[in-house]
Every structure is written in structure tokens, then in C-alpha cells.
């Protein structure tokens, strides 16, 4: 809401999950749930 004239809203990342990497992997996947007044979702990071 930064350009709409409304109060800016900052979501809160409330829960995180780590995906166990396969042997020899060079990266991991982190999932995060986010909550705010007008938005709820989940995102891989």
C-alpha cells in the first residue's frame, strides 16, 4: 500500500520450515508462512 495513500502494511513471517537437502546437495529450501491484515500466504525461499 505504499502508493495508494493507505497505511503501509508489513507482513509477519510466522513459521519457517527447512527441507532436508539430499546428500551432496549444495543448497537448501526454506519455506515461510506470512500473515498480515490483508494477506496470508506461503513462499519458498
PDB file of C-alpha atoms in Angstrom, residues 28-32 43-45:
ATOM      1  CA  UNK A  28      18.599 -25.973   0.900  1.00  0.00           C
ATOM      2  CA  UNK A  29      14.979 -24.873   0.552  1.00  0.00           C
ATOM      3  CA  UNK A  30      13.356 -22.775   3.270  1.00  0.00           C
ATOM      4  CA  UNK A  31       9.570 -22.276   3.349  1.00  0.00           C
ATOM      5  CA  UNK A  32       7.957 -19.392   5.213  1.00  0.00           C
ATOM      6  CA  UNK A  43       6.639 -18.866  -0.070  1.00  0.00           C
ATOM      7  CA  UNK A  44       9.703 -20.993  -0.802  1.00  0.00           C
ATOM      8  CA  UNK A  45      12.859 -19.022  -0.286  1.00  0.00           C
TER       9      UNK A  45
END
